[in-house]
Structures are given as C-alpha cells and as structure tokens.
Amino acid sequence: MENGRIKGVKYDFHSPPTSYLEGIISRGDRRLGQVILKAWQRGARFDGWGEYFKLDHYLLALEEARLDPEFYVSRRRGLDEVFPWDIIDTGVTSEFLKAERERAYQALPTLDCREEGCQDCGICSGLGVDLQVKGGC
Ligand code: SF4
C-alpha cells in the first residue's frame, strides 16, 4: 500500500450526506412523497450536483412531516418485513436470501453454480431459465 492506494484495487465512494439521503429514499415508504415535495418547496434542486445538494432541505421536510430519518436508515429490520423493492421479482427466493444472510454473518462463501453446481437460489425455476450447470439444476 502506498499513499492509501492498493495496487490493483480501485475504490469509489459517495459523500456521506448523499448516501444518507439515498438510504432514506431507497428504504422509504409512501409517506416520503410529501417529504420530497416539501424539500422541493424548500429549494431542493439538482441534487445530483454536489454544489446544489443540501441535506437540510430533506431533514427539515422530514421534521415537518414528523418522520424520523433513522426509522428508514438505521432501524434493524425484521426478516419478514415488506421492503419497497419486494414488488420486483428477481427470481431469487427470500429463503435463499435469508440463508445467504446467515452465511455472510459466518463469513461463508457461496459457491458459483456454474462451477460447483446448483445452489438452489430459485432463479432457474422461478424465471423458467435452464442454466447448464455442473450436475444440473
Ligand atoms: S443453477 Fe439456477 S437455480 Fe441453481 S443456483 Fe444457479 S441460477 Fe440459481
């Protein structure tokens, strides 16, 4: 490592205030519609440009709506909670994702089905895909 760089490793990062707002909106619910409107009324414009982005527009709008940003960003969620993206069917079963979560906590890798055989994620049967994997699916 030299000058904080690791050869062959490239990293990128967002500004924390931007990531914080992304956390709120990506995990948010329909109540955030009024927050986005209020933030816009407070002057939120061109938020993708750092020189225009002001998290305070959103924090004040959340306060005005009596919503706690931590509820969206840092609350520990139950395994069976409905998420905003649950309407998107990727084919991967929630049982597989829950098992993956446990494997991650145990620092266990998940094998590549193309090399090691079907890991039963649900995609092939769920989306009608017939991957040619070792040992079949
Ligand atoms: S073979 Fe299909 S169902 Fe099995 S792990 Fe791979 S993508 Fe998932």
Short mmCIF file of C-alpha atoms and ligand atoms in Angstrom, two decimals:
data_model
loop_
_atom_site.label_atom_id
_atom_site.label_comp_id
_atom_site.label_asym_id
_atom_site.label_seq_id
_atom_site.Cartn_x
_atom_site.Cartn_y
_atom_site.Cartn_z
CA MET A 1 0.00 0.00 0.00
CA GLU A 2 1.35 3.39 -0.93
CA ASN A 3 -0.38 6.74 -0.39
CA GLY A 4 -3.50 4.91 0.76
CA ARG A 5 -3.65 3.01 -2.52
CA ILE A 6 -3.55 -0.73 -3.04
CA LYS A 7 -2.19 -1.90 -6.34
CA GLY A 8 -4.95 -3.42 -8.44
CA VAL A 9 -7.71 -2.09 -6.18
CA LYS A 10 -9.86 0.82 -7.23
CA TYR A 11 -12.42 2.25 -4.88
CA ASP A 12 -15.01 4.93 -5.13
CA PHE A 13 -17.28 6.47 -2.55
CA HIS A 14 -20.19 8.84 -2.16
CA SER A 15 -20.37 11.79 0.15
CA PRO A 16 -21.94 10.70 3.46
CA PRO A 17 -24.85 13.21 3.28
CA THR A 18 -25.78 11.96 -0.19
CA SER A 19 -25.61 8.33 0.96
CA TYR A 20 -27.72 9.18 3.99
CA LEU A 21 -30.49 10.63 1.80
CA GLU A 22 -30.22 7.68 -0.57
CA GLY A 23 -30.69 5.40 2.44
CA ILE A 24 -33.84 7.24 3.43
CA ILE A 25 -35.40 7.31 0.00
CA SER A 26 -34.44 3.81 -1.10
CA ARG A 27 -35.92 2.26 2.05
CA GLY A 28 -38.75 4.72 2.35
CA ASP A 29 -42.48 4.35 2.08
CA ARG A 30 -45.28 6.39 0.58
CA ARG A 31 -45.01 8.97 3.38
CA LEU A 32 -41.81 10.20 1.76
CA GLY A 33 -43.80 11.63 -1.15
CA GLN A 34 -44.78 14.63 0.98
CA VAL A 35 -41.17 14.93 2.19
CA ILE A 36 -39.79 15.11 -1.33
CA LEU A 37 -42.43 17.71 -2.22
CA LYS A 38 -41.64 19.77 0.89
CA ALA A 39 -37.90 19.54 0.22
CA TRP A 40 -38.52 20.78 -3.31
CA GLN A 41 -40.64 23.64 -1.94
CA ARG A 42 -37.72 24.48 0.36
CA GLY A 43 -35.45 24.75 -2.65
CA ALA A 44 -34.08 21.27 -3.30
CA ARG A 45 -32.92 21.28 -6.94
CA PHE A 46 -30.24 19.49 -8.95
CA ASP A 47 -29.44 17.21 -6.02
CA GLY A 48 -27.14 15.12 -8.19
CA TRP A 49 -24.73 18.03 -8.31
CA GLY A 50 -22.75 18.35 -5.09
CA GLU A 51 -22.68 22.14 -5.17
CA TYR A 52 -26.50 22.26 -5.12
CA PHE A 53 -27.23 19.36 -2.78
CA LYS A 54 -28.41 20.37 0.70
CA LEU A 55 -29.39 17.56 3.05
CA ASP A 56 -31.03 20.13 5.34
CA HIS A 57 -33.86 20.62 2.84
CA TYR A 58 -34.79 16.98 3.39
CA LEU A 59 -34.11 16.83 7.12
CA LEU A 60 -36.33 19.85 7.73
CA ALA A 61 -39.01 18.40 5.48
CA LEU A 62 -38.83 15.12 7.42
CA GLU A 63 -39.15 17.01 10.69
CA GLU A 64 -42.10 18.96 9.35
CA ALA A 65 -43.75 15.67 8.38
CA ARG A 66 -42.91 14.27 11.84
CA LEU A 67 -40.86 11.46 10.36
CA ASP A 68 -37.64 10.19 11.88
CA PRO A 69 -34.91 9.62 9.26
CA GLU A 70 -33.34 6.97 11.50
CA PHE A 71 -36.52 4.92 11.13
CA TYR A 72 -35.59 4.50 7.46
CA VAL A 73 -31.81 4.46 7.64
CA SER A 74 -30.63 2.58 10.69
CA ARG A 75 -33.56 0.68 12.15
CA ARG A 76 -32.96 -3.05 12.44
CA ARG A 77 -35.49 -4.75 10.22
CA GLY A 78 -37.35 -7.98 10.73
CA LEU A 79 -36.68 -10.77 8.27
CA ASP A 80 -40.29 -10.80 7.12
CA GLU A 81 -40.71 -7.05 6.76
CA VAL A 82 -42.08 -5.90 3.39
CA PHE A 83 -39.49 -3.85 1.51
CA PRO A 84 -40.15 -1.22 -1.18
CA TRP A 85 -38.42 -3.39 -3.77
CA ASP A 86 -40.43 -6.52 -2.95
CA ILE A 87 -42.63 -5.77 -5.98
CA ILE A 88 -39.63 -6.65 -8.18
CA ASP A 89 -39.34 -10.37 -8.80
CA THR A 90 -35.70 -11.24 -9.43
CA GLY A 91 -36.41 -14.95 -9.19
CA VAL A 92 -34.21 -15.40 -6.13
CA THR A 93 -36.29 -16.75 -3.26
CA SER A 94 -36.47 -14.97 0.07
CA GLU A 95 -35.49 -18.24 1.76
CA PHE A 96 -32.26 -18.28 -0.23
CA LEU A 97 -31.55 -14.63 0.65
CA LYS A 98 -32.16 -15.30 4.34
CA ALA A 99 -29.78 -18.25 4.18
CA GLU A 100 -27.25 -16.05 2.38
CA ARG A 101 -27.55 -13.53 5.18
CA GLU A 102 -26.66 -16.20 7.72
CA ARG A 103 -23.76 -17.37 5.57
CA ALA A 104 -22.47 -13.80 5.37
CA TYR A 105 -22.57 -13.47 9.16
CA GLN A 106 -20.49 -16.64 9.34
CA ALA A 107 -18.13 -15.40 6.58
CA LEU A 108 -19.00 -18.43 4.46
CA PRO A 109 -18.71 -18.04 0.68
CA THR A 110 -21.46 -19.12 -1.68
CA LEU A 111 -20.21 -21.33 -4.43
CA ASP A 112 -20.56 -20.34 -8.09
CA CYS A 113 -23.23 -22.60 -9.52
CA ARG A 114 -21.55 -22.56 -12.94
CA GLU A 115 -18.54 -24.26 -11.42
CA GLU A 116 -19.86 -26.07 -8.36
CA GLY A 117 -23.43 -26.98 -9.17
CA CYS A 118 -26.83 -25.54 -8.35
CA GLN A 119 -27.05 -23.66 -5.05
CA ASP A 120 -30.85 -23.62 -5.28
CA CYS A 121 -31.31 -19.85 -5.40
CA GLY A 122 -34.66 -20.17 -7.18
CA ILE A 123 -33.86 -18.25 -10.35
CA CYS A 124 -33.99 -21.16 -12.78
CA SER A 125 -37.34 -22.50 -11.68
CA GLY A 126 -38.73 -19.04 -10.84
CA LEU A 127 -37.91 -17.45 -14.18
CA GLY A 128 -38.00 -20.55 -16.36
CA VAL A 129 -34.27 -20.43 -17.06
CA ASP A 130 -32.34 -23.57 -17.92
CA LEU A 131 -28.74 -22.89 -16.97
CA GLN A 132 -26.32 -25.59 -17.94
CA VAL A 133 -24.59 -26.04 -14.62
CA LYS A 134 -22.43 -28.80 -13.30
CA GLY A 135 -24.67 -31.60 -12.04
CA GLY A 136 -27.79 -29.91 -13.47
CA CYS A 137 -30.31 -27.77 -11.70
S1 SF4 B 1 -28.36 -23.11 -11.37
FE1 SF4 B 1 -30.03 -21.62 -11.38
S2 SF4 B 1 -31.24 -22.02 -9.53
FE2 SF4 B 1 -29.25 -23.04 -9.31
S3 SF4 B 1 -28.00 -21.57 -8.20
FE3 SF4 B 1 -27.58 -21.27 -10.37
S4 SF4 B 1 -29.01 -19.66 -11.01
FE4 SF4 B 1 -29.72 -20.45 -9.04
#
